[in-house]
Amino acid sequence: MKKTLWTTCLSLLVLSGMLSACAGNTNSNNAPEKNAASSENANAGDVSEKPVAGGKPVVIRHTMYDSEFTSEMVAEFEKTHPHIKVEIVSADYNKLMAMMAAGNGPDIIRTNSVTELPGYVLKGMALDLTSNFNTSSVFKTEDFLPVVNQFKYDTITGEHGSGALYGFPKDWSPDYTIYYNKKMFEEAGVPVPSSTEAMTWKQLVELGQKLTVKNGNKVSQYGLVYFNGGTIANQDLINLQLLQQGGSMYSDDFGQADLTTPQMKDLLQFWVDTAKSGVGPSPLHQETDWGGQLFVDDKAAIIIAGYWFSGFLKTNELTKDRLGDFGVAPAPTMEGGKRISPTGAGTGAIIYKNSKHPKEAWEVFEWFFGGKPAEDRAKAGYGLPGTQTLAEMLPQSTEFDKMNYDFIQNELKYTDGSLPYNPYLNYQAVNSIFEKYFTPVYFDKDSIDGATQKMTEELNTLISEGKQLVSPE
């Protein structure tokens, strides 16, 4: 009966999700990226298909983007693994949930370890890969960087970051690193920040205010932008601040939300004041471009982003020939709190628990995440790898590369920490609640007290619904 409840609830969730405007990936540690795979591929390959006497290969389907797992990689893998055929499945969250409900899930599922992994484990979607990693001739667990812990989840204690290992990162970044434009600092007569000592959040905003340029009420140059939204109260930035303070929006078991605490109200007031100052984009100062574009257009002096942003600067036509203009500094920290510079995404993958071909799925997984593709990604430097050995392959040939390499060696000391996202909640749903109820506060149409009460009530309703989707197994 519980399995029937799980299937029924999941089907209702999918239907509800398809009717909503929200779709796509829950989060990203990169600039907006689109899976260009043909929708016809969504049903390609029968998951129950098995090799026949004539030597028909096993079909392993995955949801990595085709810009990540390219057709050239597929050809290279299949050449040395003729018993396996690799196919891509184009599936956003809603489509993935529909496939799961129909018993037709892909074998390898692209996963954001920070916001998605716990929920996938609780829904019974993720295969425990601990023994696979322990016996692998490709992976060496003693070589793993702390970020790999983001793919661990303890189903007994509910702790994210410990317990069984369910996946591995393709690439990741300390996503709250600060990149800045040296020339804008020079023009403003402001000293650049330290590359090793972290500022507090208050100091960062004050620094951004010194670099903000206004013409009347219109901002012509922002002092501080964030790659994944406005310089405002959102769950990413607040979760980091809470982590640094040892707090959370949720109870220890994530069964309840409470945004009405003094700690939460203080943080929200901080972001209201920040938005009203005009230091960055907000509902009061709206922009159509994302923060990275504002930065390369010289419309922003500082951006909160990740190591991946260095790769963006190296390839962008507006910045690739002036990389000496840019510097890097550590993620900010809460005054009196712990210095933690975590990943906000940790993009990688899991293997579907009900895959008909877990052995072959692991062969593909091991090759893609631990073999030549992983080495090529590390050498390209568009993100950080999951092992120390691969990290030593990061680019160091130019002054810009060396600056980023040296910086990351120090920042790695502070990357072990799990942002307190709720496994029963959809990431985009929480974003929508923040936007719906907190936007009026910026315009003085509601109070922090009023908004936090409404947000708490709606989050608790969604948590209750989300808990019904937990796998009975």
Tab-separated table of C-alpha atoms in Angstrom:
chain	number	residue	atom	x	y	z
A	1	MET	CA	0.000	0.000	0.000
A	2	LYS	CA	2.889	2.329	0.778
A	3	LYS	CA	4.323	1.739	-2.679
A	4	THR	CA	0.944	2.575	-4.177
A	5	LEU	CA	0.893	5.796	-2.136
A	6	TRP	CA	4.414	6.647	-3.349
A	7	THR	CA	3.454	6.107	-6.989
A	8	THR	CA	0.175	7.979	-6.677
A	9	CYS	CA	1.728	10.950	-4.857
A	10	LEU	CA	4.578	11.106	-7.325
A	11	SER	CA	2.175	11.097	-10.255
A	12	LEU	CA	0.210	13.949	-8.688
A	13	LEU	CA	3.420	15.884	-8.096
A	14	VAL	CA	4.430	15.472	-11.714
A	15	LEU	CA	1.035	16.611	-12.978
A	16	SER	CA	1.142	19.614	-10.667
A	17	GLY	CA	4.661	20.439	-11.750
A	18	MET	CA	3.818	20.265	-15.435
A	19	LEU	CA	1.067	22.795	-14.885
A	20	SER	CA	3.406	25.202	-13.157
A	21	ALA	CA	5.758	27.635	-14.804
A	22	CYS	CA	8.799	26.201	-13.033
A	23	ALA	CA	10.858	23.644	-14.910
A	24	GLY	CA	14.427	22.728	-15.616
A	25	ASN	CA	17.341	22.187	-13.296
A	26	THR	CA	17.138	23.019	-9.637
A	27	ASN	CA	20.389	24.896	-9.512
A	28	SER	CA	23.592	25.478	-11.416
A	29	ASN	CA	27.181	26.084	-10.692
A	30	ASN	CA	27.677	27.614	-14.077
A	31	ALA	CA	26.179	30.146	-16.424
A	32	PRO	CA	22.778	29.110	-17.830
A	33	GLU	CA	23.245	25.899	-19.785
A	34	LYS	CA	20.773	24.046	-21.969
A	35	ASN	CA	20.510	20.379	-22.808
A	36	ALA	CA	20.295	20.336	-26.571
A	37	ALA	CA	19.411	16.659	-26.819
A	38	SER	CA	16.464	15.858	-29.026
A	39	SER	CA	13.253	15.182	-27.168
A	40	GLU	CA	12.885	12.020	-29.237
A	41	ASN	CA	15.734	10.576	-27.198
A	42	ALA	CA	13.668	10.759	-24.025
A	43	ASN	CA	12.212	7.316	-24.707
A	44	ALA	CA	15.193	5.908	-26.558
A	45	GLY	CA	16.289	2.471	-25.444
A	46	ASP	CA	14.280	-0.047	-23.459
A	47	VAL	CA	15.549	-0.229	-19.882
A	48	SER	CA	14.577	-3.894	-19.808
A	49	GLU	CA	16.640	-4.598	-22.918
A	50	LYS	CA	19.274	-7.312	-22.416
A	51	PRO	CA	22.070	-8.590	-24.673
A	52	VAL	CA	20.831	-11.351	-26.964
A	53	ALA	CA	22.661	-14.256	-28.517
A	54	GLY	CA	23.512	-12.150	-31.549
A	55	GLY	CA	25.491	-9.765	-29.359
A	56	LYS	CA	23.028	-6.875	-29.100
A	57	PRO	CA	24.576	-4.315	-26.722
A	58	VAL	CA	23.018	-3.184	-23.467
A	59	VAL	CA	21.595	0.344	-23.694
A	60	ILE	CA	22.613	2.693	-20.876
A	61	ARG	CA	20.683	5.942	-20.798
A	62	HIS	CA	21.892	9.061	-19.018
A	63	THR	CA	20.698	12.623	-18.451
A	64	MET	CA	24.009	14.452	-18.629
A	65	TYR	CA	23.919	17.371	-21.047
A	66	ASP	CA	25.187	16.607	-24.529
A	67	SER	CA	27.718	19.406	-24.046
A	68	GLU	CA	29.074	17.394	-21.094
A	69	PHE	CA	28.857	13.845	-22.438
A	70	THR	CA	29.527	14.618	-26.084
A	71	SER	CA	28.929	12.422	-29.111
A	72	GLU	CA	32.713	12.153	-29.466
A	73	MET	CA	32.937	10.781	-25.928
A	74	VAL	CA	30.157	8.304	-26.651
A	75	ALA	CA	31.991	7.053	-29.742
A	76	GLU	CA	35.236	6.759	-27.790
A	77	PHE	CA	33.575	4.797	-24.999
A	78	GLU	CA	31.627	2.478	-27.287
A	79	LYS	CA	34.774	1.690	-29.273
A	80	THR	CA	36.354	0.082	-26.207
A	81	HIS	CA	33.061	-1.149	-24.720
A	82	PRO	CA	31.199	-2.701	-27.681
A	83	HIS	CA	28.771	-4.470	-25.334
A	84	ILE	CA	27.317	-1.107	-24.219
A	85	LYS	CA	25.408	1.522	-26.184
A	86	VAL	CA	25.179	4.963	-24.556
A	87	GLU	CA	22.145	7.166	-25.173
A	88	ILE	CA	21.181	10.579	-23.848
A	89	VAL	CA	17.798	11.350	-22.341
A	90	SER	CA	16.505	14.912	-22.308
A	91	ALA	CA	14.684	15.248	-18.997
A	92	ASP	CA	14.020	18.160	-16.690
A	93	TYR	CA	12.893	17.515	-13.112
A	94	ASN	CA	9.224	17.045	-13.947
A	95	LYS	CA	9.930	14.695	-16.831
A	96	LEU	CA	12.394	12.732	-14.727
A	97	MET	CA	9.793	12.264	-11.996
A	98	ALA	CA	7.273	11.110	-14.611
A	99	MET	CA	9.747	8.563	-15.939
A	100	MET	CA	10.360	7.286	-12.410
A	101	ALA	CA	6.640	6.943	-11.749
A	102	ALA	CA	6.322	4.957	-14.985
A	103	GLY	CA	9.221	2.678	-14.027
A	104	ASN	CA	11.260	3.909	-16.972
A	105	GLY	CA	13.996	5.911	-15.268
A	106	PRO	CA	17.360	6.513	-16.948
A	107	ASP	CA	20.337	4.537	-15.668
A	108	ILE	CA	22.569	7.518	-14.880
A	109	ILE	CA	20.925	10.673	-13.535
A	110	ARG	CA	22.580	14.100	-13.602
A	111	THR	CA	22.450	15.321	-10.016
A	112	ASN	CA	23.131	18.493	-8.124
A	113	SER	CA	24.649	17.022	-4.977
A	114	VAL	CA	23.800	20.004	-2.781
A	115	THR	CA	20.135	20.534	-3.574
A	116	GLU	CA	19.041	17.227	-5.137
A	117	LEU	CA	21.034	14.301	-3.726
A	118	PRO	CA	19.257	13.962	-0.330
A	119	GLY	CA	15.828	14.090	-1.949
A	120	TYR	CA	16.779	11.511	-4.569
A	121	VAL	CA	18.027	9.158	-1.854
A	122	LEU	CA	14.883	9.584	0.233
A	123	LYS	CA	12.711	8.916	-2.828
A	124	GLY	CA	14.531	5.621	-3.377
A	125	MET	CA	16.071	6.740	-6.665
A	126	ALA	CA	19.793	6.432	-5.869
A	127	LEU	CA	21.859	3.242	-5.839
A	128	ASP	CA	24.364	2.890	-2.985
A	129	LEU	CA	27.751	2.947	-4.742
A	130	THR	CA	29.956	2.673	-1.661
A	131	SER	CA	31.225	-0.815	-2.501
A	132	ASN	CA	31.744	0.145	-6.149
A	133	PHE	CA	34.051	2.986	-5.155
A	134	ASN	CA	35.853	0.893	-2.540
A	135	THR	CA	36.703	-1.838	-5.063
A	136	SER	CA	37.276	0.373	-8.115
A	137	SER	CA	40.607	0.280	-9.917
A	138	VAL	CA	39.928	3.801	-11.230
A	139	PHE	CA	38.779	5.643	-8.112
A	140	LYS	CA	40.950	5.799	-4.988
A	141	THR	CA	38.868	6.920	-2.038
A	142	GLU	CA	41.901	8.297	-0.199
A	143	ASP	CA	42.360	10.698	-3.128
A	144	PHE	CA	38.861	12.177	-2.828
A	145	LEU	CA	38.466	15.869	-2.060
A	146	PRO	CA	35.970	16.845	0.686
A	147	VAL	CA	33.376	17.809	-1.932
A	148	VAL	CA	32.759	14.120	-2.637
A	149	ASN	CA	31.036	14.008	0.752
A	150	GLN	CA	28.217	16.011	-0.831
A	151	PHE	CA	27.230	12.748	-2.537
A	152	LYS	CA	26.934	10.997	0.833
A	153	TYR	CA	23.715	10.685	2.779
A	154	ASP	CA	22.969	8.848	6.010
A	155	THR	CA	19.430	7.503	5.803
A	156	ILE	CA	19.439	6.682	9.524
A	157	THR	CA	20.446	10.077	10.891
A	158	GLY	CA	19.314	12.165	7.910
A	159	GLU	CA	22.752	13.777	7.754
A	160	HIS	CA	23.917	15.045	4.385
A	161	GLY	CA	27.681	14.656	3.983
A	162	SER	CA	28.118	11.330	5.770
A	163	GLY	CA	26.939	7.753	5.356
A	164	ALA	CA	26.698	5.837	2.094
A	165	LEU	CA	28.203	7.269	-1.102
A	166	TYR	CA	25.683	7.582	-3.927
A	167	GLY	CA	27.467	9.505	-6.663
A	168	PHE	CA	30.418	11.600	-7.743
A	169	PRO	CA	30.985	15.181	-8.952
A	170	LYS	CA	31.684	15.937	-12.595
A	171	ASP	CA	32.927	19.346	-11.604
A	172	TRP	CA	32.276	21.822	-8.854
A	173	SER	CA	33.397	25.139	-7.422
A	174	PRO	CA	33.436	27.016	-4.140
A	175	ASP	CA	30.525	28.967	-5.573
A	176	TYR	CA	30.717	31.999	-3.300
A	177	THR	CA	34.193	33.089	-4.344
A	178	ILE	CA	34.640	36.769	-5.171
A	179	TYR	CA	35.939	37.923	-8.562
A	180	TYR	CA	36.593	41.611	-8.992
A	181	ASN	CA	37.639	44.175	-11.591
A	182	LYS	CA	40.964	45.725	-10.552
A	183	LYS	CA	40.536	48.771	-12.790
A	184	MET	CA	37.253	49.717	-11.160
A	185	PHE	CA	38.912	49.529	-7.754
A	186	GLU	CA	41.737	51.735	-9.008
A	187	GLU	CA	39.325	54.288	-10.473
A	188	ALA	CA	37.422	54.438	-7.181
A	189	GLY	CA	40.625	54.678	-5.146
A	190	VAL	CA	39.666	51.556	-3.194
A	191	PRO	CA	42.232	48.900	-2.157
A	192	VAL	CA	41.613	45.414	-3.556
A	193	PRO	CA	40.677	42.660	-1.077
A	194	SER	CA	43.033	39.986	0.240
A	195	SER	CA	43.370	36.771	-1.759
A	196	THR	CA	43.664	34.683	1.409
A	197	GLU	CA	41.783	36.445	4.245
A	198	ALA	CA	37.978	36.410	4.092
A	199	MET	CA	35.882	39.534	4.549
A	200	THR	CA	32.658	39.493	6.510
A	201	TRP	CA	29.406	39.843	4.600
A	202	LYS	CA	28.996	43.324	6.028
A	203	GLN	CA	32.470	44.318	4.833
A	204	LEU	CA	31.746	42.917	1.376
A	205	VAL	CA	28.557	44.947	0.973
A	206	GLU	CA	30.276	48.076	2.294
A	207	LEU	CA	33.072	47.501	-0.225
A	208	GLY	CA	30.512	47.107	-2.995
A	209	GLN	CA	28.819	50.349	-2.000
A	210	LYS	CA	32.105	52.222	-2.479
A	211	LEU	CA	32.237	50.874	-6.038
A	212	THR	CA	28.607	51.592	-6.927
A	213	VAL	CA	28.065	54.473	-9.350
A	214	LYS	CA	24.674	56.187	-9.627
A	215	ASN	CA	23.246	58.823	-11.917
A	216	GLY	CA	20.420	60.128	-9.798
A	217	ASN	CA	18.389	57.080	-8.787
A	218	LYS	CA	19.685	54.994	-11.691
A	219	VAL	CA	22.660	52.715	-11.131
A	220	SER	CA	25.228	52.809	-13.942
A	221	GLN	CA	27.755	50.560	-12.212
A	222	TYR	CA	26.915	47.980	-9.564
A	223	GLY	CA	29.334	47.310	-6.775
A	224	LEU	CA	28.257	43.717	-6.118
A	225	VAL	CA	26.358	41.126	-8.155
A	226	TYR	CA	25.594	37.442	-7.637
A	227	PHE	CA	25.812	34.955	-10.492
A	228	ASN	CA	22.591	33.135	-9.601
A	229	GLY	CA	20.151	35.979	-9.020
A	230	GLY	CA	19.909	39.427	-7.510
A	231	THR	CA	21.919	40.816	-4.614
A	232	ILE	CA	18.982	40.060	-2.364
A	233	ALA	CA	17.583	37.584	0.148
A	234	ASN	CA	17.531	34.171	-1.493
A	235	GLN	CA	17.904	30.663	-0.162
A	236	ASP	CA	21.447	30.224	-1.546
A	237	LEU	CA	23.045	33.194	0.177
A	238	ILE	CA	21.005	32.826	3.352
A	239	ASN	CA	21.765	29.106	3.607
A	240	LEU	CA	25.477	29.915	3.405
A	241	GLN	CA	25.184	32.563	6.107
A	242	LEU	CA	23.229	30.150	8.297
A	243	LEU	CA	25.779	27.381	7.727
A	244	GLN	CA	28.573	29.720	8.795
A	245	GLN	CA	26.601	30.529	11.952
A	246	GLY	CA	25.681	26.909	12.637
A	247	GLY	CA	22.006	27.596	11.961
A	248	SER	CA	19.239	26.563	9.584
A	249	MET	CA	15.786	27.593	8.394
A	250	TYR	CA	14.667	24.085	9.303
A	251	SER	CA	14.465	21.727	12.264
A	252	ASP	CA	17.204	19.120	12.648
A	253	ASP	CA	15.112	16.504	10.843
A	254	PHE	CA	13.980	19.034	8.184
A	255	GLY	CA	10.386	18.293	9.167
A	256	GLN	CA	9.577	21.921	9.999
A	257	ALA	CA	10.560	25.343	8.684
A	258	ASP	CA	10.793	28.447	10.842
A	259	LEU	CA	11.764	31.743	9.254
A	260	THR	CA	10.443	33.777	12.174
A	261	THR	CA	13.507	33.350	14.414
A	262	PRO	CA	15.566	36.407	15.412
A	263	GLN	CA	18.533	34.956	13.496
A	264	MET	CA	16.531	34.693	10.268
A	265	LYS	CA	14.972	38.126	10.670
A	266	ASP	CA	18.397	39.696	11.187
A	267	LEU	CA	19.683	38.080	7.986
A	268	LEU	CA	16.622	39.134	6.030
A	269	GLN	CA	16.946	42.707	7.304
A	270	PHE	CA	20.567	42.669	6.139
A	271	TRP	CA	19.445	41.816	2.608
A	272	VAL	CA	16.613	44.365	2.623
A	273	ASP	CA	19.120	47.070	3.529
A	274	THR	CA	21.507	45.751	0.881
A	275	ALA	CA	18.837	45.831	-1.829
A	276	LYS	CA	17.713	49.339	-0.903
A	277	SER	CA	21.298	50.600	-1.103
A	278	GLY	CA	21.391	49.838	-4.834
A	279	VAL	CA	24.697	47.968	-4.552
A	280	GLY	CA	23.367	45.223	-6.825
A	281	PRO	CA	20.393	44.149	-8.937
A	282	SER	CA	17.140	43.646	-7.050
A	283	PRO	CA	13.406	44.169	-7.542
A	284	LEU	CA	14.204	47.841	-6.887
A	285	HIS	CA	16.925	47.887	-9.547
A	286	GLN	CA	15.934	45.304	-12.123
A	287	GLU	CA	18.242	43.884	-14.778
A	288	THR	CA	17.582	41.472	-17.629
A	289	ASP	CA	21.185	40.237	-17.805
A	290	TRP	CA	22.636	37.747	-15.339
A	291	GLY	CA	25.449	38.847	-13.046
A	292	GLY	CA	28.228	37.410	-15.192
A	293	GLN	CA	27.153	39.440	-18.202
A	294	LEU	CA	27.014	42.623	-16.127
A	295	PHE	CA	30.540	41.877	-14.938
A	296	VAL	CA	32.081	41.339	-18.392
A	297	ASP	CA	30.204	44.408	-19.674
A	298	ASP	CA	31.993	46.464	-16.985
A	299	LYS	CA	28.673	47.194	-15.298
A	300	ALA	CA	29.657	45.481	-12.044
A	301	ALA	CA	32.851	45.662	-9.999
A	302	ILE	CA	32.474	42.466	-7.939
A	303	ILE	CA	30.706	39.180	-8.590
A	304	ILE	CA	30.029	36.279	-6.246
A	305	ALA	CA	30.673	33.183	-8.370
A	306	GLY	CA	32.813	30.026	-8.479
A	307	TYR	CA	36.112	28.798	-9.896
A	308	TRP	CA	34.194	28.016	-13.090
A	309	PHE	CA	33.866	31.781	-13.626
A	310	SER	CA	37.589	31.961	-14.398
A	311	GLY	CA	36.920	29.698	-17.392
A	312	PHE	CA	34.057	31.953	-18.426
A	313	LEU	CA	36.368	34.973	-18.351
A	314	LYS	CA	39.022	33.126	-20.378
A	315	THR	CA	36.621	32.350	-23.210
A	316	ASN	CA	34.383	35.423	-23.218
A	317	GLU	CA	35.115	37.779	-26.112
A	318	LEU	CA	34.869	40.816	-23.839
A	319	THR	CA	37.425	39.605	-21.297
A	320	LYS	CA	39.716	36.942	-22.772
A	321	ASP	CA	42.294	39.524	-23.888
A	322	ARG	CA	42.382	41.452	-20.596
A	323	LEU	CA	42.564	38.777	-17.922
A	324	GLY	CA	45.073	40.851	-15.990
A	325	ASP	CA	42.185	43.170	-15.071
A	326	PHE	CA	40.687	40.600	-12.725
A	327	GLY	CA	41.437	39.359	-9.233
A	328	VAL	CA	39.990	36.760	-6.886
A	329	ALA	CA	39.203	36.736	-3.166
A	330	PRO	CA	37.702	34.263	-0.660
A	331	ALA	CA	34.026	33.797	0.030
A	332	PRO	CA	32.728	36.147	2.732
A	333	THR	CA	31.959	34.843	6.194
A	334	MET	CA	29.614	35.785	9.006
A	335	GLU	CA	31.139	37.868	11.774
A	336	GLY	CA	31.891	35.528	14.657
A	337	GLY	CA	31.025	32.506	12.519
A	338	LYS	CA	33.020	29.712	10.936
A	339	ARG	CA	34.803	30.269	7.644
A	340	ILE	CA	33.154	27.890	5.182
A	341	SER	CA	33.397	28.222	1.404
A	342	PRO	CA	31.204	25.390	0.081
A	343	THR	CA	29.962	24.391	-3.301
A	344	GLY	CA	26.495	25.569	-4.152
A	345	ALA	CA	25.901	22.748	-6.604
A	346	GLY	CA	28.506	19.996	-6.998
A	347	THR	CA	27.167	18.774	-10.323
A	348	GLY	CA	27.633	15.070	-10.945
A	349	ALA	CA	25.459	11.986	-11.187
A	350	ILE	CA	23.959	8.983	-9.456
A	351	ILE	CA	22.987	5.553	-10.776
A	352	TYR	CA	19.280	4.801	-10.698
A	353	LYS	CA	18.526	2.309	-7.944
A	354	ASN	CA	16.181	0.320	-10.205
A	355	SER	CA	18.475	0.259	-13.226
A	356	LYS	CA	18.155	-3.044	-15.072
A	357	HIS	CA	21.849	-2.884	-15.874
A	358	PRO	CA	23.732	-1.563	-12.816
A	359	LYS	CA	26.992	-3.296	-13.811
A	360	GLU	CA	27.073	-1.696	-17.244
A	361	ALA	CA	25.850	1.620	-15.835
A	362	TRP	CA	28.829	1.586	-13.459
A	363	GLU	CA	31.203	0.966	-16.380
A	364	VAL	CA	29.911	4.114	-18.071
A	365	PHE	CA	29.891	6.041	-14.783
A	366	GLU	CA	33.429	5.008	-13.841
A	367	TRP	CA	34.821	5.921	-17.259
A	368	PHE	CA	33.073	9.302	-17.457
A	369	PHE	CA	33.787	10.448	-13.896
A	370	GLY	CA	37.170	8.818	-13.329
A	371	GLY	CA	38.692	8.187	-16.736
A	372	LYS	CA	39.913	10.266	-19.662
A	373	PRO	CA	36.894	12.629	-19.757
A	374	ALA	CA	37.605	13.582	-16.132
A	375	GLU	CA	41.260	14.266	-16.951
A	376	ASP	CA	40.278	16.377	-19.961
A	377	ARG	CA	37.835	18.407	-17.863
A	378	ALA	CA	40.466	19.065	-15.202
A	379	LYS	CA	43.046	20.185	-17.767
A	380	ALA	CA	40.499	22.545	-19.344
A	381	GLY	CA	39.838	24.187	-15.981
A	382	TYR	CA	36.140	24.926	-16.347
A	383	GLY	CA	35.471	23.486	-12.907
A	384	LEU	CA	37.224	21.651	-10.118
A	385	PRO	CA	37.485	17.839	-10.129
A	386	GLY	CA	36.668	15.456	-7.309
A	387	THR	CA	40.183	14.184	-6.577
A	388	GLN	CA	43.478	15.710	-5.546
A	389	THR	CA	45.271	13.938	-8.413
A	390	LEU	CA	42.994	15.536	-10.985
A	391	ALA	CA	43.212	18.897	-9.197
A	392	GLU	CA	46.942	18.913	-9.902
A	393	MET	CA	46.082	18.903	-13.626
A	394	LEU	CA	44.284	22.253	-13.422
A	395	PRO	CA	45.684	24.938	-15.757
A	396	GLN	CA	48.745	26.818	-14.512
A	397	SER	CA	50.380	27.988	-17.737
A	398	THR	CA	49.374	31.687	-17.601
A	399	GLU	CA	49.486	34.297	-14.844
A	400	PHE	CA	45.690	34.253	-14.684
A	401	ASP	CA	45.606	30.455	-14.420
A	402	LYS	CA	48.307	30.463	-11.773
A	403	MET	CA	46.450	33.112	-9.761
A	404	ASN	CA	43.343	30.931	-9.730
A	405	TYR	CA	45.304	27.737	-9.032
A	406	ASP	CA	47.136	29.254	-6.073
A	407	PHE	CA	43.917	30.751	-4.756
A	408	ILE	CA	42.013	27.485	-4.919
A	409	GLN	CA	44.744	25.559	-3.085
A	410	ASN	CA	44.120	27.801	-0.076
A	411	GLU	CA	40.331	27.955	-0.443
A	412	LEU	CA	40.073	24.141	-0.525
A	413	LYS	CA	40.827	24.170	3.204
A	414	TYR	CA	37.406	25.724	3.837
A	415	THR	CA	35.156	23.802	1.437
A	416	ASP	CA	33.922	20.994	3.701
A	417	GLY	CA	30.356	21.844	4.636
A	418	SER	CA	26.828	21.047	3.433
A	419	LEU	CA	24.427	23.896	2.773
A	420	PRO	CA	21.194	23.214	4.709
A	421	TYR	CA	18.732	22.711	1.858
A	422	ASN	CA	15.598	20.771	2.746
A	423	PRO	CA	15.399	17.315	1.086
A	424	TYR	CA	11.587	17.398	1.117
A	425	LEU	CA	11.415	20.639	-0.864
A	426	ASN	CA	11.974	21.398	-4.513
A	427	TYR	CA	14.658	24.052	-4.945
A	428	GLN	CA	12.635	26.119	-7.408
A	429	ALA	CA	9.566	25.984	-5.173
A	430	VAL	CA	11.520	27.595	-2.331
A	431	ASN	CA	12.838	30.256	-4.712
A	432	SER	CA	9.267	31.015	-5.736
A	433	ILE	CA	8.189	31.410	-2.110
A	434	PHE	CA	11.000	33.876	-1.449
A	435	GLU	CA	10.046	35.851	-4.551
A	436	LYS	CA	6.313	35.776	-3.833
A	437	TYR	CA	6.372	36.819	-0.209
A	438	PHE	CA	9.575	38.766	0.208
A	439	THR	CA	9.506	41.007	-2.858
A	440	PRO	CA	6.801	43.245	-1.292
A	441	VAL	CA	9.113	43.866	1.668
A	442	TYR	CA	11.612	45.683	-0.551
A	443	PHE	CA	8.817	48.071	-1.573
A	444	ASP	CA	7.602	48.502	2.033
A	445	LYS	CA	4.348	46.770	1.078
A	446	ASP	CA	4.867	44.165	3.780
A	447	SER	CA	7.010	43.734	6.875
A	448	ILE	CA	9.663	41.137	7.588
A	449	ASP	CA	7.422	39.804	10.363
A	450	GLY	CA	4.495	39.417	7.999
A	451	ALA	CA	6.508	37.890	5.175
A	452	THR	CA	8.338	35.364	7.344
A	453	GLN	CA	5.085	34.142	8.867
A	454	LYS	CA	3.566	33.526	5.424
A	455	MET	CA	6.744	31.918	4.101
A	456	THR	CA	6.953	29.607	7.108
A	457	GLU	CA	3.352	28.468	6.699
A	458	GLU	CA	3.707	27.709	2.987
A	459	LEU	CA	7.055	25.967	3.402
A	460	ASN	CA	5.609	23.721	6.100
A	461	THR	CA	2.721	22.787	3.825
A	462	LEU	CA	5.167	21.814	1.084
A	463	ILE	CA	7.373	19.906	3.523
A	464	SER	CA	4.363	17.874	4.644
A	465	GLU	CA	3.538	17.077	1.022
A	466	GLY	CA	7.160	16.263	0.234
A	467	LYS	CA	7.423	13.797	3.098
A	468	GLN	CA	4.612	11.791	1.528
A	469	LEU	CA	6.893	11.106	-1.444
A	470	VAL	CA	9.589	9.401	0.591
A	471	SER	CA	10.212	5.850	-0.578
A	472	PRO	CA	8.905	3.207	1.851
A	473	GLU	CA	12.070	1.210	1.310
